[in-house]
Amino acid sequence: MEKINFNKMNLTDRDSRNIWHPYTQHKTSKPPIAIVKGEGALLWDDSDKEYIDAIASWWVNPFGHSNRFIADAIYKQLTTLEHVLFGGFTHEPAVLLSEKLLAILPNNQKKLFFSDNGSTAVEVAIKVALQYFFNKEEKKTTIIAFENAFHGDTFAAMAASGISFYTQAFQGMFIDIVRIPVPIIGEEEASFKALAEAIKNNNCAAFIFEPLVQGAAGMVMFSPEALDKLLKICQENSVLTIADEVMTGFGKTGKTFACDYLQTQPDMMCLSKALTGGTIPMAITSFTQELFDAFYSDDINKALFHGHTFTANPTGCAAALASLELLQTDEMQNQISRVNTQHLDFQKRIEKHPKVSTTRVLGVIFALEIKTESQASYYGALRNKLYDFFIENGIILRPVGNIVYILPPYIITNSQLQKIYDVVESALEIV
Ligand SMILES: *Cc1c(COP(=O)(O)O)cnc(C)c1O
């Protein structure tokens, strides 16, 4: 057999021999770009081309690539205690992280459960909701979720997700879900009414939602007042509430959590993505005391029999502790408001553009919708044309149909932001 000389092939070709990528139709999509280095908001590929990471690598990286402060914390932890099983054992990074995190979460949140990614954080929340009623011997098995929601790709998370692209092959195999419209401006009443009806007609255990911003739907936004009203309706009807803050958490909306804009606090929260500053996969689901108490019993069958091998990995916890420390500095808070101000200036400049139908800004999140004759498909031709144009111009942006959004690392410079805005503006000329 002929020996293959991998040294003579580039990374992209070697990748294509072996690797199956996420959300990728390999037959029609371009081969992946090989990234060899990252620093701050910048990434470089294997031919030294520079890219601005305008979406913080799928919303995980607030403090910049190859961040030294987090890297040092990780190195220190790796050379002290890299990992220990969490069943029957504990360690300082997990305990410290629980103390620091509970201090900044809404004050009804009292217990944390660790897992590995956003989907598992949601999976745990949904299982807890269902078992909470099982343990109390009440039959409540339906979950309420928003239209166009995204909660992840494991089964319960996928069931709760409403973007058909991700779920169509699995219809009919899900837990019971009822879907209600998002209370966008002008359509709040329809959402309230649908929620009340869903509760009346089903045995609803919980309502899961992305608070204030639906990320994967294209940064669709709604008001805290409307969400408060929905949460009130749930509370009055003993329906548990799950805030999926996987995308919105840790400063993206201008406050530490999107739920900080609310009067009514959710029963559970799901955290991941920026939790470790974009370094090590980790997730946390947080709970009220009441939820924890429903599992606390002499009966072993009432326990939560859920766990992942790498639960509360000490190195991940150390990365999360370093990230929290960075997030809470005045300097980082100033970066967040600086990015917000830049976005608002760009919004003023672009909102009257004849090809723009609407714009929205919250915290470091900016989105604009391009006017189209018919509804643009999620991964359709317009999206691909825009994506390619951005990549050619050294900007990593992943439009959703006709929606272009920016969600940069907080430490991005004003001139890098300006370059993103200029390229987005010139993209309007090619559509
Ligand atoms: C990304 C995301 C998830 C899924 O997280 P993964 O780490 O990709 O499993 C869940 N919910 C929301 C709101 C997300 O943005």
Coordinates of C-alpha atoms and ligand atoms in Angstrom, one line a residue:
M1 CA 0.0 0.0 0.0
E2 CA 1.2 3.4 -0.9
K3 CA 2.2 5.5 2.1
I4 CA 0.5 8.9 2.4
N5 CA 2.8 11.8 3.2
F6 CA 0.6 14.0 5.4
N7 CA 3.3 16.6 5.7
K8 CA 2.8 17.4 2.0
M9 CA -0.9 18.0 2.4
N10 CA -2.4 21.1 3.8
L11 CA -4.6 21.0 6.9
T12 CA -7.8 21.4 5.0
D13 CA -7.2 18.4 2.7
R14 CA -6.2 16.3 5.7
D15 CA -9.4 17.4 7.5
S16 CA -11.5 16.5 4.5
R17 CA -10.1 12.9 4.5
N18 CA -11.3 12.2 8.1
I19 CA -13.7 14.8 9.6
W20 CA -17.4 15.3 9.6
H21 CA -18.2 19.0 10.5
P22 CA -21.2 20.4 12.3
Y23 CA -24.2 21.9 10.3
T24 CA -22.4 21.1 7.1
Q25 CA -23.5 19.6 3.8
H26 CA -20.1 18.3 2.8
K27 CA -21.1 17.8 -0.9
T28 CA -22.0 21.4 -1.5
S29 CA -20.1 23.5 1.0
K30 CA -16.6 24.8 0.7
P31 CA -13.8 23.1 2.6
P32 CA -13.1 24.5 6.1
I33 CA -10.6 27.3 6.6
A34 CA -7.6 26.1 8.7
I35 CA -7.0 28.5 11.6
V36 CA -3.5 28.4 13.1
K37 CA -3.5 31.3 15.6
G38 CA -5.7 33.6 17.5
E39 CA -5.1 36.8 19.5
G40 CA -7.7 39.3 20.8
A41 CA -10.5 39.6 18.2
L42 CA -8.3 38.3 15.4
L43 CA -7.7 34.8 13.9
W44 CA -5.1 33.8 11.2
D45 CA -5.4 31.0 8.7
D46 CA -2.6 28.7 7.4
S47 CA -1.8 31.2 4.6
D48 CA -1.5 34.0 7.0
K49 CA -4.8 35.7 6.1
E50 CA -6.2 37.7 9.0
Y51 CA -9.9 37.5 10.1
I52 CA -11.9 39.5 12.6
D53 CA -13.9 37.1 14.7
A54 CA -17.1 39.2 14.6
I55 CA -19.2 36.5 16.3
A56 CA -16.8 35.6 19.0
S57 CA -16.5 32.0 17.6
W58 CA -20.2 31.2 18.1
W59 CA -20.7 33.6 21.0
V60 CA -18.2 31.9 23.4
N61 CA -15.3 34.4 23.5
P62 CA -15.8 37.7 25.3
F63 CA -12.2 38.4 26.4
G64 CA -10.3 37.6 23.2
H65 CA -8.5 34.6 21.8
S66 CA -5.4 33.1 23.6
N67 CA -6.2 35.2 26.7
R68 CA -3.1 35.1 28.9
F69 CA -5.0 35.6 32.2
I70 CA -7.3 32.6 31.6
A71 CA -4.5 30.6 30.1
D72 CA -2.3 31.1 33.2
A73 CA -5.2 30.0 35.4
I74 CA -5.7 26.9 33.3
Y75 CA -2.0 26.0 33.4
K76 CA -1.9 26.4 37.2
Q77 CA -4.9 24.2 37.6
L78 CA -3.7 21.6 35.1
T79 CA -0.5 21.2 37.1
T80 CA -2.3 21.1 40.5
L81 CA -5.3 18.9 39.8
E82 CA -6.4 18.5 36.2
H83 CA -9.5 16.4 36.9
V84 CA -11.2 14.3 39.5
L85 CA -14.5 12.5 39.4
F86 CA -17.4 14.5 40.9
G87 CA -19.5 11.6 42.1
G88 CA -18.6 11.4 45.8
F89 CA -15.7 14.0 45.5
T90 CA -15.4 17.7 45.3
H91 CA -12.6 20.3 44.9
E92 CA -11.9 24.0 45.5
P93 CA -12.4 25.3 41.9
A94 CA -16.0 24.0 41.9
V95 CA -16.8 25.2 45.4
L96 CA -15.3 28.7 44.7
L97 CA -17.1 28.9 41.4
S98 CA -20.4 28.0 43.0
E99 CA -19.9 30.8 45.6
K100 CA -18.9 33.4 43.0
L101 CA -21.7 32.5 40.6
L102 CA -24.5 32.3 43.1
A103 CA -23.5 35.7 44.3
I104 CA -24.2 37.2 40.9
L105 CA -27.2 35.0 39.8
P106 CA -30.7 36.2 40.6
N107 CA -31.1 35.6 44.3
N108 CA -33.6 32.8 44.1
Q109 CA -31.0 30.6 42.5
K110 CA -29.5 28.4 45.2
K111 CA -28.1 25.2 43.7
L112 CA -25.8 24.5 40.7
F113 CA -25.5 21.3 38.5
F114 CA -22.5 21.0 36.2
S115 CA -22.4 19.6 32.7
D116 CA -20.5 20.1 29.5
N117 CA -22.3 22.2 27.0
G118 CA -25.4 24.3 26.4
S119 CA -27.5 21.4 25.2
T120 CA -26.7 19.3 28.3
A121 CA -27.5 22.3 30.5
V122 CA -30.9 22.5 28.8
E123 CA -31.3 18.7 28.9
V124 CA -30.7 18.7 32.7
A125 CA -33.2 21.6 33.2
I126 CA -35.9 19.8 31.3
K127 CA -35.3 16.5 33.0
V128 CA -35.4 18.3 36.4
A129 CA -38.7 19.9 35.5
L130 CA -40.3 16.6 34.5
Q131 CA -38.9 14.7 37.4
Y132 CA -39.9 17.4 39.8
F133 CA -43.6 16.6 39.1
F134 CA -42.9 12.9 38.9
N135 CA -41.4 13.0 42.4
K136 CA -44.5 14.9 43.6
E137 CA -46.7 12.3 41.9
E138 CA -48.3 15.0 39.6
K139 CA -48.7 14.2 35.9
K140 CA -47.2 17.1 34.1
T141 CA -45.3 16.2 31.0
T142 CA -45.6 19.0 28.4
I143 CA -43.0 21.7 27.9
I144 CA -43.9 25.1 26.5
A145 CA -41.4 26.8 24.1
F146 CA -41.2 29.7 21.8
E147 CA -41.5 29.5 18.0
N148 CA -38.1 29.6 16.4
A149 CA -36.4 28.9 19.7
F150 CA -33.0 27.3 19.8
H151 CA -32.0 25.3 22.8
G152 CA -29.4 22.8 21.5
D153 CA -29.1 19.6 19.6
T154 CA -29.5 16.8 22.2
F155 CA -33.0 15.2 22.2
A156 CA -34.9 17.2 24.8
A157 CA -33.1 20.4 23.8
M158 CA -33.9 19.7 20.1
A159 CA -37.5 19.0 21.0
A160 CA -37.8 22.5 22.6
S161 CA -36.1 24.1 19.6
G162 CA -38.4 25.4 16.9
I163 CA -36.1 26.0 13.9
S164 CA -37.2 23.2 11.6
F165 CA -33.8 23.0 9.9
Y166 CA -32.3 21.4 12.9
T167 CA -35.2 19.1 13.9
Q168 CA -37.2 18.0 10.8
A169 CA -35.7 14.5 10.5
F170 CA -36.8 13.7 14.1
Q171 CA -40.4 14.9 14.1
G172 CA -42.7 12.5 16.0
M173 CA -39.9 11.3 18.2
F174 CA -40.0 14.1 20.8
I175 CA -41.3 14.8 24.3
D176 CA -44.5 16.8 24.2
I177 CA -44.0 20.5 23.3
V178 CA -46.5 23.3 22.8
R179 CA -45.2 26.3 21.0
I180 CA -46.2 29.9 21.5
P181 CA -45.3 33.0 19.5
V182 CA -42.5 35.3 20.6
P183 CA -43.9 38.6 22.2
I184 CA -42.1 40.9 19.7
I185 CA -43.3 44.5 19.7
G186 CA -46.9 44.7 18.7
E187 CA -47.6 41.0 19.1
E188 CA -47.4 40.7 22.8
E189 CA -51.1 40.0 23.4
A190 CA -51.0 37.0 21.0
S191 CA -48.1 35.5 23.0
F192 CA -49.8 36.0 26.4
K193 CA -53.0 34.5 25.1
A194 CA -51.3 31.5 23.5
L195 CA -49.5 30.8 26.8
A196 CA -52.6 30.9 28.9
E197 CA -54.3 28.6 26.4
A198 CA -51.3 26.2 26.3
I199 CA -51.5 25.9 30.1
K200 CA -55.2 25.4 30.1
N201 CA -55.2 22.7 27.5
N202 CA -52.1 20.7 28.5
N203 CA -50.4 19.3 31.6
C204 CA -47.6 21.8 31.4
A205 CA -44.5 21.2 33.5
A206 CA -42.3 24.1 32.3
F207 CA -41.8 27.0 30.0
I208 CA -38.3 27.3 28.4
F209 CA -37.2 30.5 26.7
E210 CA -34.2 32.4 25.6
P211 CA -34.5 35.6 27.6
L212 CA -34.8 38.9 25.6
V213 CA -32.8 37.6 22.6
Q214 CA -33.3 34.5 20.4
G215 CA -29.8 34.0 19.1
A216 CA -30.0 31.3 16.5
A217 CA -33.3 32.7 15.2
G218 CA -31.2 35.8 14.1
M219 CA -31.1 37.9 17.3
V220 CA -34.8 38.3 17.5
M221 CA -35.5 40.6 20.5
F222 CA -38.5 41.3 22.8
S223 CA -39.0 43.4 25.9
P224 CA -38.4 42.5 29.5
E225 CA -42.0 43.7 30.3
A226 CA -43.5 41.2 27.9
L227 CA -41.3 38.4 29.3
D228 CA -42.2 39.4 32.9
K229 CA -45.8 39.0 32.0
L230 CA -45.3 35.5 30.5
L231 CA -43.3 34.5 33.6
K232 CA -46.1 35.8 35.9
I233 CA -48.7 33.7 34.0
C234 CA -46.5 30.6 34.5
Q235 CA -46.0 31.3 38.2
E236 CA -49.7 31.8 38.8
N237 CA -50.3 28.4 37.2
S238 CA -47.5 26.4 38.8
V239 CA -45.6 26.0 35.6
L240 CA -41.8 26.0 36.1
T241 CA -39.7 28.5 34.2
I242 CA -36.4 27.8 32.5
A243 CA -34.2 30.8 31.3
D244 CA -31.8 29.5 28.7
E245 CA -29.0 32.0 29.1
V246 CA -26.5 29.9 27.2
M247 CA -26.1 32.7 24.6
T248 CA -27.2 35.8 26.6
G249 CA -25.2 35.1 29.8
F250 CA -22.1 36.9 31.0
G251 CA -22.6 40.4 29.7
K252 CA -23.8 40.0 26.1
T253 CA -27.0 42.0 26.7
G254 CA -25.3 44.8 28.7
K255 CA -26.2 43.2 32.1
T256 CA -24.5 40.1 33.5
F257 CA -27.6 38.0 32.7
A258 CA -30.6 38.9 30.5
C259 CA -32.7 37.9 33.5
D260 CA -31.3 40.9 35.4
Y261 CA -33.7 43.0 33.3
L262 CA -36.7 41.2 34.7
Q263 CA -38.8 41.6 37.8
T264 CA -39.8 38.0 38.0
Q265 CA -37.0 35.5 38.4
P266 CA -37.0 32.1 36.6
D267 CA -36.9 28.8 38.5
M268 CA -33.9 27.5 36.5
M269 CA -31.1 29.0 34.4
C270 CA -28.9 27.4 31.8
L271 CA -25.3 28.7 31.4
S272 CA -22.5 27.8 29.0
K273 CA -20.8 29.4 26.0
A274 CA -19.0 32.4 27.6
L275 CA -18.8 30.7 31.0
T276 CA -15.2 29.8 30.5
G277 CA -14.3 32.7 28.3
G278 CA -14.4 30.4 25.2
T279 CA -11.6 28.1 26.4
I280 CA -12.9 24.8 27.9
P281 CA -16.4 23.3 27.3
M282 CA -18.5 23.6 30.5
A283 CA -22.1 24.3 31.4
I284 CA -24.1 24.9 34.5
T285 CA -27.8 24.6 35.3
S286 CA -28.9 26.6 38.3
F287 CA -32.0 25.9 40.5
T288 CA -34.2 27.3 43.2
Q289 CA -34.1 25.6 46.6
E290 CA -37.6 24.4 46.0
L291 CA -36.6 22.4 43.0
F292 CA -33.6 20.8 44.9
D293 CA -35.9 20.0 47.8
A294 CA -38.2 18.0 45.6
F295 CA -35.4 15.5 45.0
Y296 CA -34.2 15.5 48.6
S297 CA -35.5 12.4 50.2
D298 CA -34.8 9.1 52.0
D299 CA -36.0 7.5 48.8
I300 CA -33.0 7.0 46.4
N301 CA -35.4 6.9 43.5
K302 CA -36.1 10.6 44.0
A303 CA -32.5 11.6 43.3
L304 CA -31.4 13.1 40.0
F305 CA -29.8 10.2 38.2
H306 CA -28.0 12.3 35.6
G307 CA -24.3 13.0 35.2
H308 CA -21.5 13.4 32.8
T309 CA -18.0 12.0 33.1
F310 CA -16.3 15.3 33.0
T311 CA -18.8 17.0 35.4
A312 CA -17.3 20.1 37.1
N313 CA -13.9 19.4 35.6
P314 CA -11.5 21.5 37.8
T315 CA -9.6 23.0 34.8
G316 CA -12.9 24.2 33.4
C317 CA -13.9 25.6 36.8
A318 CA -10.5 27.4 37.0
A319 CA -11.1 28.9 33.5
A320 CA -14.6 30.0 34.6
L321 CA -13.3 31.6 37.7
A322 CA -10.7 33.6 35.8
S323 CA -13.4 34.6 33.2
L324 CA -15.7 35.8 36.0
E325 CA -12.9 37.9 37.4
L326 CA -12.2 39.5 34.1
L327 CA -15.9 40.1 33.4
Q328 CA -16.3 41.9 36.8
T329 CA -13.5 44.4 36.2
D330 CA -14.5 48.0 35.5
E331 CA -12.3 47.8 32.4
M332 CA -14.4 45.0 30.9
Q333 CA -17.7 46.6 31.9
N334 CA -16.5 49.7 30.1
Q335 CA -15.6 47.6 27.0
I336 CA -19.2 46.3 26.9
S337 CA -20.7 49.8 27.0
R338 CA -18.1 51.0 24.4
V339 CA -19.1 48.3 22.0
N340 CA -22.8 49.1 22.7
T341 CA -22.2 52.8 21.9
Q342 CA -20.4 51.9 18.6
H343 CA -23.3 49.6 17.6
L344 CA -25.8 52.4 18.3
D345 CA -23.8 54.8 16.2
F346 CA -23.7 52.3 13.3
Q347 CA -27.4 51.7 13.8
K348 CA -28.0 55.4 13.2
R349 CA -25.8 55.3 10.1
I350 CA -27.4 52.2 8.5
E351 CA -31.1 52.1 9.6
K352 CA -32.3 54.4 6.8
H353 CA -30.4 52.4 4.1
P354 CA -32.9 51.5 1.4
K355 CA -31.9 47.8 1.6
V356 CA -32.3 47.6 5.4
S357 CA -35.8 46.7 6.7
T358 CA -35.0 46.8 10.4
T359 CA -32.1 47.0 12.9
R360 CA -31.8 46.1 16.6
V361 CA -29.2 46.5 19.3
L362 CA -28.9 45.2 22.9
G363 CA -25.6 45.2 24.7
V364 CA -22.9 43.9 22.4
I365 CA -25.4 42.4 20.0
F366 CA -26.2 44.2 16.7
A367 CA -28.6 42.8 14.0
L368 CA -30.0 44.1 10.8
E369 CA -32.5 42.6 8.4
I370 CA -32.0 43.0 4.7
K371 CA -35.1 43.7 2.6
T372 CA -36.0 40.6 0.6
E373 CA -38.9 39.8 -1.8
S374 CA -39.6 36.5 -0.2
Q375 CA -38.6 34.9 3.1
A376 CA -34.9 34.0 2.9
S377 CA -34.0 30.5 3.8
Y378 CA -31.8 29.8 6.9
Y379 CA -28.9 28.4 4.9
G380 CA -30.1 29.7 1.5
A381 CA -28.5 31.4 -1.4
L382 CA -28.5 35.0 0.0
R383 CA -27.0 33.8 3.2
N384 CA -24.2 31.9 1.4
K385 CA -23.5 34.9 -0.8
L386 CA -23.2 37.2 2.2
Y387 CA -21.1 34.7 4.2
D388 CA -18.6 34.3 1.3
F389 CA -18.4 38.1 0.9
F390 CA -17.6 38.5 4.6
I391 CA -15.0 35.8 4.5
E392 CA -13.3 37.3 1.4
N393 CA -13.1 40.5 3.3
G394 CA -11.6 38.9 6.4
I395 CA -14.6 39.1 8.6
I396 CA -16.2 36.0 10.2
L397 CA -20.0 36.6 10.2
R398 CA -22.6 33.9 9.8
P399 CA -25.8 35.5 8.6
V400 CA -29.1 33.8 9.4
G401 CA -31.2 33.9 6.2
N402 CA -31.4 37.7 5.5
I403 CA -30.3 38.7 9.0
V404 CA -26.7 39.9 9.5
Y405 CA -25.7 40.1 13.2
I406 CA -22.5 41.1 15.0
L407 CA -21.6 39.7 18.4
P408 CA -17.9 40.5 18.9
P409 CA -15.5 39.8 21.7
Y410 CA -15.9 42.7 24.2
I411 CA -12.2 43.6 23.8
I412 CA -12.5 44.2 20.0
T413 CA -11.0 47.6 19.1
N414 CA -13.0 50.5 17.6
S415 CA -11.1 50.3 14.4
Q416 CA -11.8 46.6 14.1
L417 CA -15.5 47.3 14.7
Q418 CA -15.4 50.0 12.1
K419 CA -14.0 47.6 9.6
I420 CA -16.9 45.2 10.3
Y421 CA -19.4 48.0 9.9
D422 CA -17.9 49.1 6.6
V423 CA -17.9 45.6 5.2
V424 CA -21.5 45.0 6.3
E425 CA -22.4 48.3 4.6
S426 CA -20.7 47.3 1.4
A427 CA -22.3 43.9 1.5
L428 CA -25.7 45.7 1.1
E429 CA -24.5 46.7 -2.4
I430 CA -24.0 43.1 -3.5
V431 CA -27.5 41.8 -2.5
Ligands
LIG1 C1 -25.7 27.5 21.6 C2 -27.0 27.4 22.4 C3 -27.3 26.2 23.0 C4 -26.6 24.9 22.8 O1 -25.3 25.0 23.3 P1 -24.2 23.9 22.8 O2 -23.0 24.2 23.7 O3 -24.0 24.2 21.4 O4 -24.8 22.5 23.0 C5 -28.5 26.2 23.8 N1 -29.2 27.3 24.0 C6 -28.9 28.5 23.4 C7 -29.7 29.7 23.7 C8 -27.7 28.6 22.6 O5 -27.4 29.7 22.0

